[in-house]
CSV table of C-alpha atoms in Angstrom, one decimal:
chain,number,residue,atom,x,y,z
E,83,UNK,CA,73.2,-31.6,141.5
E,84,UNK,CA,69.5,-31.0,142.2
E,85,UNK,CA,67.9,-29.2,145.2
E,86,UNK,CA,66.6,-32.6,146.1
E,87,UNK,CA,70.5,-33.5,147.1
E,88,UNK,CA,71.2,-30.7,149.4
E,89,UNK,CA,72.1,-31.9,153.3
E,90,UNK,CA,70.4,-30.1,155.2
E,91,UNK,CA,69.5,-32.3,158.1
E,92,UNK,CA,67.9,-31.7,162.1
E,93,UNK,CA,70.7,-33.0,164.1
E,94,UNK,CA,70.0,-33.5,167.6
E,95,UNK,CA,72.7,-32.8,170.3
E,96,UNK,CA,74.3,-35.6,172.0
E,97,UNK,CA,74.3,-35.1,175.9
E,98,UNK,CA,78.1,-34.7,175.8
E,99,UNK,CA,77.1,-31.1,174.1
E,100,UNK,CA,74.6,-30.1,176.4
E,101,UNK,CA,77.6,-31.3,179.2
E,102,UNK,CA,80.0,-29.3,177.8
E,103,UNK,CA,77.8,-26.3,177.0
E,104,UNK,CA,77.2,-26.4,181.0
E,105,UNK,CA,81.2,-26.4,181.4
E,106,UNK,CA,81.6,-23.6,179.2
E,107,UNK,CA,79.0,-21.7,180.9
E,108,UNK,CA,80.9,-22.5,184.0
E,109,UNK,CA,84.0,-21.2,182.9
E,110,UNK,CA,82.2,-17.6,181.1
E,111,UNK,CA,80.7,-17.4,184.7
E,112,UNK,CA,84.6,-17.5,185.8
E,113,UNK,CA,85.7,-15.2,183.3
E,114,UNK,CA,82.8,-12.4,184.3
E,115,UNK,CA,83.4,-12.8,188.2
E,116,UNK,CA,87.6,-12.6,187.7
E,117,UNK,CA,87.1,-9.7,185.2
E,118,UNK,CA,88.4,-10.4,182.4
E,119,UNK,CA,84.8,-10.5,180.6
E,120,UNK,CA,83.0,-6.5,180.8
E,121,UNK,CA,80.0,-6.1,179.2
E,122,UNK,CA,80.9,-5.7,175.0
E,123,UNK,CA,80.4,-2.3,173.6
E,124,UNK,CA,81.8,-3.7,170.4
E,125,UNK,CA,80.6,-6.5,167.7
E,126,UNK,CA,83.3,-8.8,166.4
E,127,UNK,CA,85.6,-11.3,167.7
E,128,UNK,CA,87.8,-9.1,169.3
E,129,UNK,CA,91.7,-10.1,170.2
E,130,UNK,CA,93.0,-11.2,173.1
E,131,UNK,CA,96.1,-13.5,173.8
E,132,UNK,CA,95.0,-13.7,177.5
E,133,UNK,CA,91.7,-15.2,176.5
E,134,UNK,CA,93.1,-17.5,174.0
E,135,UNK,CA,95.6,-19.0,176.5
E,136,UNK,CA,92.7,-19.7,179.3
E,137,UNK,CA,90.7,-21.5,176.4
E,138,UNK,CA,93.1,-23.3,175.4
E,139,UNK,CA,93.9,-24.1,179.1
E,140,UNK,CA,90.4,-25.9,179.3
E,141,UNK,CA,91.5,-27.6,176.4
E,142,UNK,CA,88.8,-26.3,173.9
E,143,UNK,CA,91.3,-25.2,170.9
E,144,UNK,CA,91.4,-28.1,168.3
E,145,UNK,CA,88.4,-29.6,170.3
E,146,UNK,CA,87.9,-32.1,167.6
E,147,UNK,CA,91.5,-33.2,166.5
E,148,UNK,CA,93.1,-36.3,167.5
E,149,UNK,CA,95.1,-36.6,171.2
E,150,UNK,CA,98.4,-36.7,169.2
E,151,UNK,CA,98.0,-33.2,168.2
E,152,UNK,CA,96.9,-31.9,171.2
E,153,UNK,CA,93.4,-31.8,170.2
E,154,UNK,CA,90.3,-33.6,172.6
E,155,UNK,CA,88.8,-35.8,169.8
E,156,UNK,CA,85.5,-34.6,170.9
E,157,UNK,CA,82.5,-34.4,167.8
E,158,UNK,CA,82.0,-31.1,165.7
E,159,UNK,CA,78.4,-31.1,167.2
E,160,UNK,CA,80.9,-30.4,170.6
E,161,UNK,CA,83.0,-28.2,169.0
E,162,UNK,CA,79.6,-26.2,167.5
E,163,UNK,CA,78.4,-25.9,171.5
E,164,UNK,CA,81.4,-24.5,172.4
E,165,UNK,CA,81.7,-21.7,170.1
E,166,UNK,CA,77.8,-21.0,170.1
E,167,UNK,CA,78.2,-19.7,173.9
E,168,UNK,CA,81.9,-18.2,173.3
E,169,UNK,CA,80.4,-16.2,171.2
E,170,UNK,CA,77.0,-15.4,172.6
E,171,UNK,CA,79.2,-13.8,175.6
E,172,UNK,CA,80.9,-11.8,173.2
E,173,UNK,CA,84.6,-13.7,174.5
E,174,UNK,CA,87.7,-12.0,172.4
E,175,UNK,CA,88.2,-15.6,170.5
E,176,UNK,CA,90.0,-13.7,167.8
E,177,UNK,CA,93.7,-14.6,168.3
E,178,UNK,CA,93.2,-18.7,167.6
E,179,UNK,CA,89.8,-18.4,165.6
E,180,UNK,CA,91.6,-18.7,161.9
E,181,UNK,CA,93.7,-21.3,163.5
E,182,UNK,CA,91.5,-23.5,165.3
E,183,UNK,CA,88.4,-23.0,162.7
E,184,UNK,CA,90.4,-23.7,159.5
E,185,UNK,CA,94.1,-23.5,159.3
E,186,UNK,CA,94.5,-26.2,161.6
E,187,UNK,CA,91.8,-28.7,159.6
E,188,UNK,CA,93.0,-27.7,156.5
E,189,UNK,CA,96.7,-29.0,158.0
E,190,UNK,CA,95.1,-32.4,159.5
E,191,UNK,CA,93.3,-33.3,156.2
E,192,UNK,CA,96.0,-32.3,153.6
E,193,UNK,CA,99.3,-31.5,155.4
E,194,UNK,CA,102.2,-34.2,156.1
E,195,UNK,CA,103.0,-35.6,159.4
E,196,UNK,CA,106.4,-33.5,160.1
E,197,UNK,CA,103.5,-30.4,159.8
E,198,UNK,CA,100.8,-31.6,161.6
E,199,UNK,CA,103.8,-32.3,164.2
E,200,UNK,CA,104.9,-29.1,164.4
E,201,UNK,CA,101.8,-26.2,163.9
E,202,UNK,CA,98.8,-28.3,165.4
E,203,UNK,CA,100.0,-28.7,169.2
E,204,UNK,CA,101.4,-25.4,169.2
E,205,UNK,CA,97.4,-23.9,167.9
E,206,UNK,CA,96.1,-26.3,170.6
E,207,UNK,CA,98.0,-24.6,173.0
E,208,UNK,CA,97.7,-21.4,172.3
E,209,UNK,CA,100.7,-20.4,171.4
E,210,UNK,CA,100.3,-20.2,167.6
E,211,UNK,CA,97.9,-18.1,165.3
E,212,UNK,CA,97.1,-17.9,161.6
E,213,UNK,CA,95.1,-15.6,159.3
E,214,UNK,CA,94.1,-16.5,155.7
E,215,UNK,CA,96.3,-15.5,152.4
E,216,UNK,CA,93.4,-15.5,150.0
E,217,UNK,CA,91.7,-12.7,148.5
E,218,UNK,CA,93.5,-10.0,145.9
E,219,UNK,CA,92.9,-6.2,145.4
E,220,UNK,CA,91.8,-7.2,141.7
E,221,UNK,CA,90.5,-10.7,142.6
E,222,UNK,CA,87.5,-10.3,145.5
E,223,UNK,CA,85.9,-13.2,145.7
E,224,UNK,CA,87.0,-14.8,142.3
E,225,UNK,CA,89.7,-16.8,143.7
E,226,UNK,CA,91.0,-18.3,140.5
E,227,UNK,CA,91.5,-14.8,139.1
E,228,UNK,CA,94.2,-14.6,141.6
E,229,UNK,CA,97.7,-13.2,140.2
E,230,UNK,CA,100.3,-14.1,143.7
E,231,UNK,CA,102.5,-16.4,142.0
E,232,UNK,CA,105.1,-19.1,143.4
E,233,UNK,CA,108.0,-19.7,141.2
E,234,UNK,CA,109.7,-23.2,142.3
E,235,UNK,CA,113.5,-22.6,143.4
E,236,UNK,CA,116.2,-24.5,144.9
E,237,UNK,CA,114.9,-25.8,148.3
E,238,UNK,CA,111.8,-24.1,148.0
E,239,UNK,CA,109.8,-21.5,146.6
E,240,UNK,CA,109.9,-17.9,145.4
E,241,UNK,CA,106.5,-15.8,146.1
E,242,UNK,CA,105.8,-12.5,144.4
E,243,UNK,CA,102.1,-10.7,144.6
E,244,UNK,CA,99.4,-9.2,147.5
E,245,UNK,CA,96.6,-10.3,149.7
E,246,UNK,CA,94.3,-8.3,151.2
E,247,UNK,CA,91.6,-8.4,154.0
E,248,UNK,CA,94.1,-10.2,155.8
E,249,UNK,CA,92.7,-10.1,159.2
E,250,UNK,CA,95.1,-9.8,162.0
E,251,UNK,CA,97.9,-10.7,159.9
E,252,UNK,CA,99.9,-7.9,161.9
E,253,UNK,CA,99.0,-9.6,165.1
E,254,UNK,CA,99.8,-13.7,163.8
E,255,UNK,CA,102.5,-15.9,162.8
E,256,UNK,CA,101.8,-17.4,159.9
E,257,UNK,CA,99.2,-17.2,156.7
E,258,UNK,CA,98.3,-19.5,154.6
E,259,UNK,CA,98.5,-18.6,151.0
E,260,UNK,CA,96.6,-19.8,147.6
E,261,UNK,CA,98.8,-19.0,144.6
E,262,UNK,CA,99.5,-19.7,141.0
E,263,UNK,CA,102.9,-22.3,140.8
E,264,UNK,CA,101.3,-23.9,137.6
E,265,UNK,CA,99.0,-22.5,134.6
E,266,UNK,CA,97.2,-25.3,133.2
E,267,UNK,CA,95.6,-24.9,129.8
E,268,UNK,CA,91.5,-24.6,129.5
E,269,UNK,CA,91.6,-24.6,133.3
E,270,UNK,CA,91.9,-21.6,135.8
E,271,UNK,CA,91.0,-23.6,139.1
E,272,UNK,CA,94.0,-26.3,138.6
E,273,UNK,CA,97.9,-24.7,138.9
E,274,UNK,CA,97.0,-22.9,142.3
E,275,UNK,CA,98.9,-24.6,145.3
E,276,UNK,CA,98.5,-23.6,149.3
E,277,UNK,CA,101.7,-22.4,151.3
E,278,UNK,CA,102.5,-21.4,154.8
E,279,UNK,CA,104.2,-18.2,155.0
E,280,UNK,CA,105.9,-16.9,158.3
E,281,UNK,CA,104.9,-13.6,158.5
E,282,UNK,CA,108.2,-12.3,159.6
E,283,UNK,CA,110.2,-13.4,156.5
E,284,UNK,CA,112.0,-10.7,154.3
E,285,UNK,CA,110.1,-9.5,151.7
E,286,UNK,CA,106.9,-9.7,153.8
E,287,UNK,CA,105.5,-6.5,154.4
E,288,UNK,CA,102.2,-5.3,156.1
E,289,UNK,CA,99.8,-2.4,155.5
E,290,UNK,CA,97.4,-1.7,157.9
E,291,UNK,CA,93.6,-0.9,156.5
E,292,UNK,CA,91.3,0.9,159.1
E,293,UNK,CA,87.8,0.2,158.7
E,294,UNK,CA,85.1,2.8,158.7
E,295,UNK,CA,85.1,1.8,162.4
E,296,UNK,CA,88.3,3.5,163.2
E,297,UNK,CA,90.1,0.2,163.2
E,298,UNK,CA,92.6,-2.1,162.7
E,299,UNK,CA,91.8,-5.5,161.5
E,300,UNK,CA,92.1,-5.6,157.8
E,301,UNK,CA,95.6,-5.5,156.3
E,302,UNK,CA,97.2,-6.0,152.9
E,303,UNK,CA,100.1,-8.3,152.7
E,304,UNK,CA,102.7,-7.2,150.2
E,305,UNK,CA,105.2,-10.6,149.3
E,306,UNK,CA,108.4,-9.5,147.0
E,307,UNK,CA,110.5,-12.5,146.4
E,308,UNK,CA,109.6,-13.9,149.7
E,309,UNK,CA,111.4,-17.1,149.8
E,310,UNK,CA,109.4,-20.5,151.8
E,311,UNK,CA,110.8,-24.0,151.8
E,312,UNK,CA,110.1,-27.0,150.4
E,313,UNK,CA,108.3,-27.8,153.2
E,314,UNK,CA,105.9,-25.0,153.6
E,315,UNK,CA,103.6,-26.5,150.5
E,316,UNK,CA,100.6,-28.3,151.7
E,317,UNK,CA,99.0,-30.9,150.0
E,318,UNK,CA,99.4,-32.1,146.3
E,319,UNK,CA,101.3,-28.9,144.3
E,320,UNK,CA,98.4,-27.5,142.1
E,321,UNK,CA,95.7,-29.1,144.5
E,322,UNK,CA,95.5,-26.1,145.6
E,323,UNK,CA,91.4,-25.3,144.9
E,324,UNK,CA,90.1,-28.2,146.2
E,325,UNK,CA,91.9,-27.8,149.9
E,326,UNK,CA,90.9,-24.1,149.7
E,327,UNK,CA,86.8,-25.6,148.4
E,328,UNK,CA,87.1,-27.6,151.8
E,329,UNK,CA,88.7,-24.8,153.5
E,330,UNK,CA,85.9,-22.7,153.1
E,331,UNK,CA,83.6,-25.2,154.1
E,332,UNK,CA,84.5,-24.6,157.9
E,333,UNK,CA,84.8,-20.6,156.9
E,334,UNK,CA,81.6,-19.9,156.2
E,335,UNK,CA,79.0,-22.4,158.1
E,336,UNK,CA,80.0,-21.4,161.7
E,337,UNK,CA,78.1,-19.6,164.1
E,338,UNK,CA,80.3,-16.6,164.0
E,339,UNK,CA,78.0,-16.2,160.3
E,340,UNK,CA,75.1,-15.2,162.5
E,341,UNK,CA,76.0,-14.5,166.0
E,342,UNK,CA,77.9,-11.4,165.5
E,343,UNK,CA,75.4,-9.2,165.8
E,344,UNK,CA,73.2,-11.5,169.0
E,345,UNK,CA,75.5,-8.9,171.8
E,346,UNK,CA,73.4,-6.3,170.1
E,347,UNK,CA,69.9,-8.1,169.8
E,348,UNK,CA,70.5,-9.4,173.4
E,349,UNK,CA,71.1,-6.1,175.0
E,350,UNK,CA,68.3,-4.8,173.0
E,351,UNK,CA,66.3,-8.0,174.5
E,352,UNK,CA,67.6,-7.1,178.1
E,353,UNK,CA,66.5,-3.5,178.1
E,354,UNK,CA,62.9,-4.1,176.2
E,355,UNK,CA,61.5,-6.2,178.8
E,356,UNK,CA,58.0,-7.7,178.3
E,357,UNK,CA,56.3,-3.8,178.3
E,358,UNK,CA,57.3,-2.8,175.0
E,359,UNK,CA,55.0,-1.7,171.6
E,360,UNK,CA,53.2,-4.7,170.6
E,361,UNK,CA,54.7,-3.8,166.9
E,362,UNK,CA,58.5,-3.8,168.4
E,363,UNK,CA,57.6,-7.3,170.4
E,364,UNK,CA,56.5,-8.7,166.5
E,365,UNK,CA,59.1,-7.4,164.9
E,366,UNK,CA,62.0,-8.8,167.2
E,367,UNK,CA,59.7,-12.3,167.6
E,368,UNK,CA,60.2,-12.2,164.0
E,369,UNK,CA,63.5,-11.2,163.9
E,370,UNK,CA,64.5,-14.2,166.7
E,371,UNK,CA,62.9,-17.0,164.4
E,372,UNK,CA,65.1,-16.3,161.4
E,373,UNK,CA,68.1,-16.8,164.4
E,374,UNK,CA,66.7,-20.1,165.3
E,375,UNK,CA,66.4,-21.0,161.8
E,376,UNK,CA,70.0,-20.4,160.6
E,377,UNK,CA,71.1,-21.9,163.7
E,378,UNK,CA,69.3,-25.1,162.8
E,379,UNK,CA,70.6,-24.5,159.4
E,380,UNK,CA,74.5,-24.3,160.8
E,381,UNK,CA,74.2,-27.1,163.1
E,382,UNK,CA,72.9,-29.2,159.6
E,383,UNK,CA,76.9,-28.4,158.8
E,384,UNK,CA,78.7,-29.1,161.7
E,385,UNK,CA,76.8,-32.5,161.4
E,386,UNK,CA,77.9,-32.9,158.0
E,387,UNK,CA,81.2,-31.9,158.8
E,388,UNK,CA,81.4,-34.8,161.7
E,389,UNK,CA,80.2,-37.4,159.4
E,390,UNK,CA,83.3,-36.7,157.0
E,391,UNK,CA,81.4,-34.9,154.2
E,392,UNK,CA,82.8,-31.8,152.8
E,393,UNK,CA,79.3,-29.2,152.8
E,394,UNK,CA,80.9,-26.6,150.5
E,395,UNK,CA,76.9,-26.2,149.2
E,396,UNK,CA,75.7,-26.0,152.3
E,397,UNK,CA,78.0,-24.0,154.3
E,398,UNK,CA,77.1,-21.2,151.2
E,399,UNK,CA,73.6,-21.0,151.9
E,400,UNK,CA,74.4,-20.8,155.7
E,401,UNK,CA,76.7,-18.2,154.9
E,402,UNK,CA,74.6,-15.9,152.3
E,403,UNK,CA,71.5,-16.4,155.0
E,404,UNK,CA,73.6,-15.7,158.0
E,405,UNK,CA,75.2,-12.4,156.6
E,406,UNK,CA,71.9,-11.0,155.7
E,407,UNK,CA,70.0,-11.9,159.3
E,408,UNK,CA,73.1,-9.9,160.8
E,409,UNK,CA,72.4,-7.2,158.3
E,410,UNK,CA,68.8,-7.0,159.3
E,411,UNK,CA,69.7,-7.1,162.7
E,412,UNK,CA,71.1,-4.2,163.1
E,413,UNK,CA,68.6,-2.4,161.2
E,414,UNK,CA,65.7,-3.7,163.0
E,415,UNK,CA,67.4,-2.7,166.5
E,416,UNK,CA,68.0,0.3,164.8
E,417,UNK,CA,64.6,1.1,164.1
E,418,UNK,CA,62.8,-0.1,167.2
E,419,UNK,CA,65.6,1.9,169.4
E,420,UNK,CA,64.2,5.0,167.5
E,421,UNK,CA,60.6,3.7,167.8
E,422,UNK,CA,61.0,3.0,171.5
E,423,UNK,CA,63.2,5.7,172.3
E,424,UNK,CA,65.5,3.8,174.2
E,425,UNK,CA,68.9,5.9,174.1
E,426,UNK,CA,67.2,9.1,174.1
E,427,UNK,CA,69.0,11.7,176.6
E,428,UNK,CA,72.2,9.7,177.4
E,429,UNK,CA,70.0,6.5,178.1
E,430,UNK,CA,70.8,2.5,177.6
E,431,UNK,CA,74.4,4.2,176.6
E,432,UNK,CA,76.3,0.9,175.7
E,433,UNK,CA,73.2,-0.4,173.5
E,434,UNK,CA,73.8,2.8,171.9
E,435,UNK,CA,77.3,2.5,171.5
E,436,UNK,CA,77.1,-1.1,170.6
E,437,UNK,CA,74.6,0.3,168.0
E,438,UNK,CA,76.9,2.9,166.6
E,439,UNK,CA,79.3,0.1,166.4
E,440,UNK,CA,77.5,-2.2,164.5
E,441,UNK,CA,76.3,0.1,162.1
E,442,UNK,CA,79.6,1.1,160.5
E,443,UNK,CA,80.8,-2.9,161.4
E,444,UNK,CA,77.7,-4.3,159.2
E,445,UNK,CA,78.7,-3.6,155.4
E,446,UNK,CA,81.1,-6.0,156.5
E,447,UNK,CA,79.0,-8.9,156.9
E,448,UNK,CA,78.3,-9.7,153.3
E,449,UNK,CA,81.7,-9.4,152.2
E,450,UNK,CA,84.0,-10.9,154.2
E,451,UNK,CA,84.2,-15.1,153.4
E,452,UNK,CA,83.3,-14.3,149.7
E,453,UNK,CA,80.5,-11.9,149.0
E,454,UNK,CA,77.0,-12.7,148.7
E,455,UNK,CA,76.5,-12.1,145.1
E,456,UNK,CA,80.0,-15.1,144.8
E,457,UNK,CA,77.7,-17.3,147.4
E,458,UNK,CA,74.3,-17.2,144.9
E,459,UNK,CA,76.5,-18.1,141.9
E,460,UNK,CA,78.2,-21.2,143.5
E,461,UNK,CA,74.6,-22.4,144.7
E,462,UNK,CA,72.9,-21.6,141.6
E,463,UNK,CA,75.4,-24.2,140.0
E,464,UNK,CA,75.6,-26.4,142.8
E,465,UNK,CA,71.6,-27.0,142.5
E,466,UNK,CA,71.6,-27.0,139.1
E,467,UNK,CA,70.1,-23.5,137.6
E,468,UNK,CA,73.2,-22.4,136.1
């Protein structure tokens, strides 16, 4: 593949978008004036069942699946509106994000009907949450390297080995996880196979892993002889890599890549106002262009991803770019708080706690979804340098 081939279109918004944007606006405006919406002192998706069940009330969980399911078979451009102002207002999304964002497509494309029966209504609803089984203490972002293993057993399968930076995998239902059921020789991407695990099986057992910022997100998942049934194995057994290629299509190329850290920039924004240092008004104008770029950039995906095409290429770049503008973000508020002297003496005290937050939040940003360094490699090849 040459540069030439890259997707990267201008998509413009269909006028169902811009209606729905002014729905979802609506209903943040609802969710301010009923309380359940304070100002965020916190970057992130936050948690909250409460939140996930009034969404899913409006029916905006599995926005784009078929009626069958539960879903609104709305486009992706839709779906892409929807989350760009959830998460603009800093809503607590987290509970259904996994779910809605991946487990549930992942499901739709490659699982069987008596699957798609059973999970998808219940994530449309609400009711049901997943968090991802992929990443290994020893593995990182070399997914192949992985060691969890599934040994086929009568009725089902045996899994032995860890994950880690499970998010909220002490909070959900289910993960989905990539393991080894096959070694193929010559070939460490084909033998790896995608099951659903209820996370309350014996055998399962969760540690928690606080991050820098005091908290719990992160966990590692310890499986020992955890038994699954025939039935929890989606897909083709040892199809596993190219579900989890697709899979990390809709991972890395949302808007959650870049608007993590807009609560920050926007507060920063609010308290600025139009009398600041000419030097701190370039630097944020400079700051806001790169945002409008990678949003261009994301929407190019969710385009992509409504015309059927699988943007694993893509949805890297978007990725790699977004987790460095979220980086820089918070060092450029950073520096023009000092520079402005904005939370001198107790001032502007939620911009600096939302500061404080972000800066122990940020090494974050470039690891999780695969780290940058993973990202370069797997454009390199895809545009033809390596």
């Amino acid at each position: 593949m040459s540069a030439t081939a890259l997707h990267l279109d201008l998509p413009e918004l269909p006028e169902a978008a811009e209606t729905l944007r002014a729905e979802v606006r609506a209903f943040l405006a609802r969710e301010r004036a009923e309380g359940h919406l304070p100002p965020p002192e916190k970057i992130g998706l936050g948690f909250d069942i409460g939140t996930t069940k009034r969404i899913a009330a409006q029916g905006w969980i599995g926005l784009t699946w078929p009626r069958q399911y539960g879903g609104g078979e709305r486009t992706a451009l839709e779906r892409y509106v929807m989350n760009e102002e959830l998460l603009a207002a800093a809503l607590p999304v987290g509970a259904h994000w996994v779910a809605d964002r991946q487990s549930g497509p992942v499901l739709l494309k490659f699982g069987n009907d008596a699957q798609k029966d059973f999970y998808l209504p219940r994530i449309a609803a609400g009711d049901c949450y997943f968090c991802i089984g992929m990443s290994e203490p020893e593995s990182g972002s070399d997914l192949a390297s992985l060691k969890a293993r599934a040994e086929k057993v009568a009725g089902g399968w045996r899994i032995n080995g860890r994950k880690i930076w499970t998010t909220n995998a002490h909070r959900v239902h289910y993960m989905i996880t990539l393991v080894r059921t096959s070694t193929v020789e010559g070939s460490r991407h084909a033998g790896l196979s995608q099951l659903i695990v209820d996370l309350k099986t014996p055998g399962v057992t969760i540690s928690p892993i606080i991050s820098m910022a005091g908290e719990h997100d992160f966990n590692e998942v310890l499986l020992e002889d955890v038994f699954v049934p025939d039935d929890a194995l989606i897909g083709q057994e040892g199809n596993g890599w190219n579900q989890v290629s697709a899979e990390l299509a809709y991972e890395r190329s949302g808007p959650e890549r870049w608007l993590s850290s807009f609560r920050l920039v926007s507060e920063l924004i609010d308290i600025l106002g139009p009398d600041a240092q000419p030097a701190s008004l370039e630097e944020l104008g400079r700051l806001l262009s790169h945002l409008l770029s990678l949003r261009q950039l994301s929407m190019s995906v969710a385009s992509m991803i409504q015309r059927g095409l699988s943007p694993n290429l893509e949805a890297s770049i978007v990725k790699d770019l977004g987790t460095k503008f979220e980086q820089e973000a918070v060092r450029v508020v950073r520096n023009l708080v000092a520079s402005e002297d904005l939370t001198a003496n107790g001032r502007n005290a939620r911009l600096g706690r939302l500061l404080s937050h972000a800066q122990v939040y940020a090494p974050a940003f470039t690891i999780r979804g695969g780290t940058n360094e993973i990202l370069r490699g797997i454009i390199a090849r895809g545009i033809g340098l390596r």
